[in-house]
Amino acid sequence: MSKPIALITGASSGLGLAMALRFRSEGFVVVGVCRHRPGFELDRWIEADITLPEDRDVIVKAITEEFDGIDVLINNAGKGSYATWEEMPEHDLRDIFELNFFAPVLLTGKLLPFLEKKRGTIINISSVAGGLHVPCMGAYCATKAAYKLYSDSLRPEILRRHVKVMTVMPGRIDTGFSSRALGARKPPETPGGGNADRFAAKVFAAYRKGRRCLIYPFWYRLVMMLPGILPGLYDRKNIQLWRL
Ligand SMILES: NC(=O)c1ccc[n+]([C@@H]2O[C@H](COP(=O)([O-])OP(=O)(O)OC[C@H]3O[C@@H](n4cnc5c(N)ncnc54)[C@H](OP(=O)(O)O)[C@@H]3O)[C@@H](O)[C@H]2O)c1
């Protein structure tokens, strides 16, 4: 029997790389997508900027020519922003929505027939920020909230086509992600956070169980309840943390 195929966007660093290694160690052929091919080998790299329509076509062409379908698509490539709404230039706002929302939605649409062939699974990487408003990260939160709602509403739409959808909401995991974010502000130093390899193991286990949603680390579930229970305190704490 041929090995299952996983296509992972943003597989060259951070969470994407950790998931690529995990799925590979579990017997998958991993196809990684990123703009700049890194120095290490994967089963197949596709150099593509997923925000460009012509590059999305390059991905579809490679899959059509080289594989008979996709078992797992992980929409992971994304970036953060650390700026107030007032500080955010229009270009950056459009840029972050392009990468975190429009690109994975449009790419998924093009790859759906390949997932259908294999009765595959789409794993959408949102963020706990998609369920939690954070000042100075408003634009990022908005992209990830939109992406979570896209992911959850896509699930019932394609269930009859035997394609599953899992929404993943990671909390802070140190990958160097902050240093690549848009905006000039620095996020406050807060304790805690997750580990990329443990995250990847949790994603794989949740995928195997056919879960609809994963929040990692689990205690972010409680943090996400705070604005609903203590909205004033939550906002005051954030004003203090972000020195607003
Ligand atoms: N780390 C965290 O704390 C955290 C928390 C919650 C959610 N997340 C989410 O998890 C995902 C991965 O985060 P990370 O921390 O692993 O980020 P990362 O280390 O900055 O990695 C981002 C990856 O995306 C690729 N990428 C960026 N722009 C791209 C484009 N236009 N087209 C194709 N690939 C592109 C990058 O490669 P190239 O630069 O070569 O293209 C890289 O492989 C993101 O969606 C992020 O929002 C992260």
PDB file of N, CA, C and O and ligand atoms in Angstrom, residues 10-16 33-36 48-51 76-78 99 125-127 140 144 170-173 175 177 180, ligand 1:
ATOM      1  N   GLY A  10       3.916  26.348   5.105  1.00  0.00           N
ATOM      2  CA  GLY A  10       4.768  26.889   6.179  1.00  0.00           C
ATOM      3  C   GLY A  10       5.505  25.782   6.916  1.00  0.00           C
ATOM      4  O   GLY A  10       5.681  25.846   8.132  1.00  0.00           O
ATOM      5  N   ALA A  11       5.960  24.765   6.152  1.00  0.00           N
ATOM      6  CA  ALA A  11       6.615  23.607   6.794  1.00  0.00           C
ATOM      7  C   ALA A  11       8.092  23.853   7.082  1.00  0.00           C
ATOM      8  O   ALA A  11       8.762  22.983   7.631  1.00  0.00           O
ATOM      9  N   SER A  12       8.616  25.037   6.709  1.00  0.00           N
ATOM     10  CA  SER A  12      10.062  25.238   6.838  1.00  0.00           C
ATOM     11  C   SER A  12      10.493  25.704   8.218  1.00  0.00           C
ATOM     12  O   SER A  12      11.678  25.719   8.513  1.00  0.00           O
ATOM     13  N   SER A  13       9.542  26.106   9.061  1.00  0.00           N
ATOM     14  CA  SER A  13       9.964  26.509  10.414  1.00  0.00           C
ATOM     15  C   SER A  13       8.824  26.325  11.420  1.00  0.00           C
ATOM     16  O   SER A  13       7.690  26.046  11.036  1.00  0.00           O
ATOM     17  N   GLY A  14       9.176  26.468  12.682  1.00  0.00           N
ATOM     18  CA  GLY A  14       8.191  26.511  13.764  1.00  0.00           C
ATOM     19  C   GLY A  14       7.230  25.339  13.814  1.00  0.00           C
ATOM     20  O   GLY A  14       7.615  24.168  13.724  1.00  0.00           O
ATOM     21  N   LEU A  15       5.954  25.648  13.922  1.00  0.00           N
ATOM     22  CA  LEU A  15       4.930  24.612  14.108  1.00  0.00           C
ATOM     23  C   LEU A  15       4.789  23.754  12.853  1.00  0.00           C
ATOM     24  O   LEU A  15       4.570  22.540  12.943  1.00  0.00           O
ATOM     25  N   GLY A  16       4.943  24.374  11.684  1.00  0.00           N
ATOM     26  CA  GLY A  16       4.839  23.631  10.425  1.00  0.00           C
ATOM     27  C   GLY A  16       5.924  22.579  10.319  1.00  0.00           C
ATOM     28  O   GLY A  16       5.671  21.433   9.935  1.00  0.00           O
ATOM     29  N   VAL A  33       5.321  23.329   1.797  1.00  0.00           N
ATOM     30  CA  VAL A  33       5.206  24.552   0.990  1.00  0.00           C
ATOM     31  C   VAL A  33       5.774  25.717   1.787  1.00  0.00           C
ATOM     32  O   VAL A  33       5.469  25.861   2.978  1.00  0.00           O
ATOM     33  N   CYS A  34       6.611  26.529   1.150  1.00  0.00           N
ATOM     34  CA  CYS A  34       7.101  27.778   1.759  1.00  0.00           C
ATOM     35  C   CYS A  34       7.703  28.613   0.629  1.00  0.00           C
ATOM     36  O   CYS A  34       7.839  28.132  -0.491  1.00  0.00           O
ATOM     37  N   ARG A  35       8.018  29.869   0.945  1.00  0.00           N
ATOM     38  CA  ARG A  35       8.565  30.731  -0.119  1.00  0.00           C
ATOM     39  C   ARG A  35      10.050  30.471  -0.348  1.00  0.00           C
ATOM     40  O   ARG A  35      10.532  30.511  -1.466  1.00  0.00           O
ATOM     41  N   HIS A  36      10.783  30.196   0.756  1.00  0.00           N
ATOM     42  CA  HIS A  36      12.233  30.024   0.625  1.00  0.00           C
ATOM     43  C   HIS A  36      12.590  28.625   1.098  1.00  0.00           C
ATOM     44  O   HIS A  36      12.530  28.348   2.306  1.00  0.00           O
ATOM     45  N   ALA A  48       6.519  28.242  -3.005  1.00  0.00           N
ATOM     46  CA  ALA A  48       5.361  29.004  -3.470  1.00  0.00           C
ATOM     47  C   ALA A  48       4.932  29.994  -2.398  1.00  0.00           C
ATOM     48  O   ALA A  48       4.993  29.692  -1.212  1.00  0.00           O
ATOM     49  N   ASP A  49       4.514  31.165  -2.867  1.00  0.00           N
ATOM     50  CA  ASP A  49       3.917  32.153  -1.966  1.00  0.00           C
ATOM     51  C   ASP A  49       2.407  31.940  -2.055  1.00  0.00           C
ATOM     52  O   ASP A  49       1.795  32.236  -3.099  1.00  0.00           O
ATOM     53  N   ILE A  50       1.820  31.421  -1.003  1.00  0.00           N
ATOM     54  CA  ILE A  50       0.404  31.015  -1.097  1.00  0.00           C
ATOM     55  C   ILE A  50      -0.553  32.205  -1.281  1.00  0.00           C
ATOM     56  O   ILE A  50      -1.718  32.009  -1.588  1.00  0.00           O
ATOM     57  N   THR A  51      -0.038  33.440  -1.103  1.00  0.00           N
ATOM     58  CA  THR A  51      -0.919  34.603  -1.314  1.00  0.00           C
ATOM     59  C   THR A  51      -1.045  34.950  -2.806  1.00  0.00           C
ATOM     60  O   THR A  51      -1.868  35.780  -3.170  1.00  0.00           O
ATOM     61  N   ASN A  76      -1.135  25.974   7.564  1.00  0.00           N
ATOM     62  CA  ASN A  76      -0.404  26.444   8.735  1.00  0.00           C
ATOM     63  C   ASN A  76       0.289  27.795   8.531  1.00  0.00           C
ATOM     64  O   ASN A  76       0.410  28.570   9.478  1.00  0.00           O
ATOM     65  N   ALA A  77       0.743  28.086   7.300  1.00  0.00           N
ATOM     66  CA  ALA A  77       1.518  29.332   7.086  1.00  0.00           C
ATOM     67  C   ALA A  77       0.702  30.528   7.569  1.00  0.00           C
ATOM     68  O   ALA A  77      -0.489  30.635   7.301  1.00  0.00           O
ATOM     69  N   GLY A  78       1.351  31.404   8.294  1.00  0.00           N
ATOM     70  CA  GLY A  78       0.651  32.581   8.802  1.00  0.00           C
ATOM     71  C   GLY A  78       1.636  33.515   9.457  1.00  0.00           C
ATOM     72  O   GLY A  78       2.803  33.172   9.660  1.00  0.00           O
ATOM     73  N   LEU A  99      -2.657  36.571   3.865  1.00  0.00           N
ATOM     74  CA  LEU A  99      -1.929  35.339   4.232  1.00  0.00           C
ATOM     75  C   LEU A  99      -2.714  34.456   5.210  1.00  0.00           C
ATOM     76  O   LEU A  99      -2.766  33.239   5.042  1.00  0.00           O
ATOM     77  N   ILE A 125      -4.912  25.727  10.997  1.00  0.00           N
ATOM     78  CA  ILE A 125      -4.253  26.309  12.167  1.00  0.00           C
ATOM     79  C   ILE A 125      -4.759  27.738  12.357  1.00  0.00           C
ATOM     80  O   ILE A 125      -4.345  28.673  11.654  1.00  0.00           O
ATOM     81  N   SER A 126      -5.659  27.879  13.308  1.00  0.00           N
ATOM     82  CA  SER A 126      -6.120  29.215  13.729  1.00  0.00           C
ATOM     83  C   SER A 126      -5.225  29.622  14.896  1.00  0.00           C
ATOM     84  O   SER A 126      -4.002  29.484  14.838  1.00  0.00           O
ATOM     85  N   SER A 127      -5.799  30.064  15.989  1.00  0.00           N
ATOM     86  CA  SER A 127      -5.017  30.478  17.172  1.00  0.00           C
ATOM     87  C   SER A 127      -6.005  30.694  18.312  1.00  0.00           C
ATOM     88  O   SER A 127      -7.181  30.976  18.067  1.00  0.00           O
ATOM     89  N   TYR A 140      -4.424  40.597  13.970  1.00  0.00           N
ATOM     90  CA  TYR A 140      -4.124  39.158  13.979  1.00  0.00           C
ATOM     91  C   TYR A 140      -5.325  38.379  14.523  1.00  0.00           C
ATOM     92  O   TYR A 140      -5.751  37.384  13.929  1.00  0.00           O
ATOM     93  N   LYS A 144      -7.590  35.419  12.643  1.00  0.00           N
ATOM     94  CA  LYS A 144      -7.689  34.057  13.178  1.00  0.00           C
ATOM     95  C   LYS A 144      -9.122  33.713  13.598  1.00  0.00           C
ATOM     96  O   LYS A 144      -9.524  32.544  13.537  1.00  0.00           O
ATOM     97  N   PRO A 170      -3.688  27.030  18.655  1.00  0.00           N
ATOM     98  CA  PRO A 170      -2.532  27.023  19.557  1.00  0.00           C
ATOM     99  C   PRO A 170      -2.473  28.305  20.378  1.00  0.00           C
ATOM    100  O   PRO A 170      -2.879  29.370  19.915  1.00  0.00           O
ATOM    101  N   GLY A 171      -1.929  28.177  21.589  1.00  0.00           N
ATOM    102  CA  GLY A 171      -1.581  29.359  22.374  1.00  0.00           C
ATOM    103  C   GLY A 171      -0.140  29.707  22.060  1.00  0.00           C
ATOM    104  O   GLY A 171       0.423  29.229  21.063  1.00  0.00           O
ATOM    105  N   ARG A 172       0.493  30.489  22.912  1.00  0.00           N
ATOM    106  CA  ARG A 172       1.868  30.927  22.606  1.00  0.00           C
ATOM    107  C   ARG A 172       2.838  29.750  22.626  1.00  0.00           C
ATOM    108  O   ARG A 172       2.892  28.986  23.585  1.00  0.00           O
ATOM    109  N   ILE A 173       3.578  29.598  21.533  1.00  0.00           N
ATOM    110  CA  ILE A 173       4.612  28.563  21.433  1.00  0.00           C
ATOM    111  C   ILE A 173       5.831  29.253  20.834  1.00  0.00           C
ATOM    112  O   ILE A 173       5.721  29.892  19.779  1.00  0.00           O
ATOM    113  N   THR A 175       8.525  30.072  18.674  1.00  0.00           N
ATOM    114  CA  THR A 175       9.053  29.615  17.376  1.00  0.00           C
ATOM    115  C   THR A 175       9.836  30.730  16.684  1.00  0.00           C
ATOM    116  O   THR A 175      10.300  30.533  15.548  1.00  0.00           O
ATOM    117  N   PHE A 177       8.171  33.334  15.943  1.00  0.00           N
ATOM    118  CA  PHE A 177       7.010  33.911  15.256  1.00  0.00           C
ATOM    119  C   PHE A 177       6.893  35.416  15.539  1.00  0.00           C
ATOM    120  O   PHE A 177       6.636  36.208  14.629  1.00  0.00           O
ATOM    121  N   ARG A 180       8.945  37.807  13.550  1.00  0.00           N
ATOM    122  CA  ARG A 180       8.597  37.947  12.129  1.00  0.00           C
ATOM    123  C   ARG A 180       7.249  38.656  11.934  1.00  0.00           C
ATOM    124  O   ARG A 180       6.753  38.776  10.816  1.00  0.00           O
TER     125      ARG A 180
HETATM  126  N1  LIG B   1       3.970  30.288  17.403  1.00  0.00           N
HETATM  127  C1  LIG B   1       2.895  30.636  18.081  1.00  0.00           C
HETATM  128  O1  LIG B   1       2.959  31.055  19.261  1.00  0.00           O
HETATM  129  C2  LIG B   1       1.528  30.509  17.456  1.00  0.00           C
HETATM  130  C3  LIG B   1       0.393  30.615  18.289  1.00  0.00           C
HETATM  131  C4  LIG B   1      -0.860  30.512  17.708  1.00  0.00           C
HETATM  132  C5  LIG B   1      -0.991  30.278  16.354  1.00  0.00           C
HETATM  133  N2  LIG B   1       0.120  30.194  15.565  1.00  0.00           N
HETATM  134  C6  LIG B   1      -0.080  29.989  14.121  1.00  0.00           C
HETATM  135  O2  LIG B   1       0.674  28.866  13.718  1.00  0.00           O
HETATM  136  C7  LIG B   1       1.120  29.041  12.372  1.00  0.00           C
HETATM  137  C8  LIG B   1       2.623  28.802  12.298  1.00  0.00           C
HETATM  138  O3  LIG B   1       3.268  29.686  13.201  1.00  0.00           O
HETATM  139  P1  LIG B   1       4.835  29.564  13.499  1.00  0.00           P
HETATM  140  O4  LIG B   1       5.043  30.113  14.866  1.00  0.00           O
HETATM  141  O5  LIG B   1       5.318  28.214  13.169  1.00  0.00           O
HETATM  142  O6  LIG B   1       5.390  30.639  12.423  1.00  0.00           O
HETATM  143  P2  LIG B   1       6.834  30.733  11.737  1.00  0.00           P
HETATM  144  O7  LIG B   1       7.874  30.014  12.513  1.00  0.00           O
HETATM  145  O8  LIG B   1       7.017  32.207  11.461  1.00  0.00           O
HETATM  146  O9  LIG B   1       6.634  29.964  10.343  1.00  0.00           O
HETATM  147  C9  LIG B   1       5.855  30.486   9.320  1.00  0.00           C
HETATM  148  C10 LIG B   1       5.971  29.564   8.120  1.00  0.00           C
HETATM  149  O10 LIG B   1       5.097  30.064   7.091  1.00  0.00           O
HETATM  150  C11 LIG B   1       5.835  30.220   5.872  1.00  0.00           C
HETATM  151  N3  LIG B   1       5.244  31.343   5.135  1.00  0.00           N
HETATM  152  C12 LIG B   1       5.146  32.626   5.532  1.00  0.00           C
HETATM  153  N4  LIG B   1       4.571  33.364   4.580  1.00  0.00           N
HETATM  154  C13 LIG B   1       4.283  32.511   3.551  1.00  0.00           C
HETATM  155  C14 LIG B   1       3.699  32.670   2.268  1.00  0.00           C
HETATM  156  N5  LIG B   1       3.274  33.864   1.838  1.00  0.00           N
HETATM  157  N6  LIG B   1       3.558  31.578   1.461  1.00  0.00           N
HETATM  158  C15 LIG B   1       4.014  30.371   1.882  1.00  0.00           C
HETATM  159  N7  LIG B   1       4.566  30.152   3.087  1.00  0.00           N
HETATM  160  C16 LIG B   1       4.715  31.219   3.900  1.00  0.00           C
HETATM  161  C17 LIG B   1       7.274  30.481   6.333  1.00  0.00           C
HETATM  162  O11 LIG B   1       8.247  30.138   5.348  1.00  0.00           O
HETATM  163  P3  LIG B   1       8.779  31.228   4.262  1.00  0.00           P
HETATM  164  O12 LIG B   1       9.109  32.473   5.023  1.00  0.00           O
HETATM  165  O13 LIG B   1       9.958  30.570   3.608  1.00  0.00           O
HETATM  166  O14 LIG B   1       7.676  31.414   3.288  1.00  0.00           O
HETATM  167  C18 LIG B   1       7.369  29.511   7.500  1.00  0.00           C
HETATM  168  O15 LIG B   1       7.613  28.206   7.039  1.00  0.00           O
HETATM  169  C19 LIG B   1       0.673  30.452  11.955  1.00  0.00           C
HETATM  170  O16 LIG B   1      -0.524  30.372  11.236  1.00  0.00           O
HETATM  171  C20 LIG B   1       0.437  31.145  13.281  1.00  0.00           C
HETATM  172  O17 LIG B   1      -0.495  32.190  13.194  1.00  0.00           O
HETATM  173  C21 LIG B   1       1.375  30.312  16.076  1.00  0.00           C
END
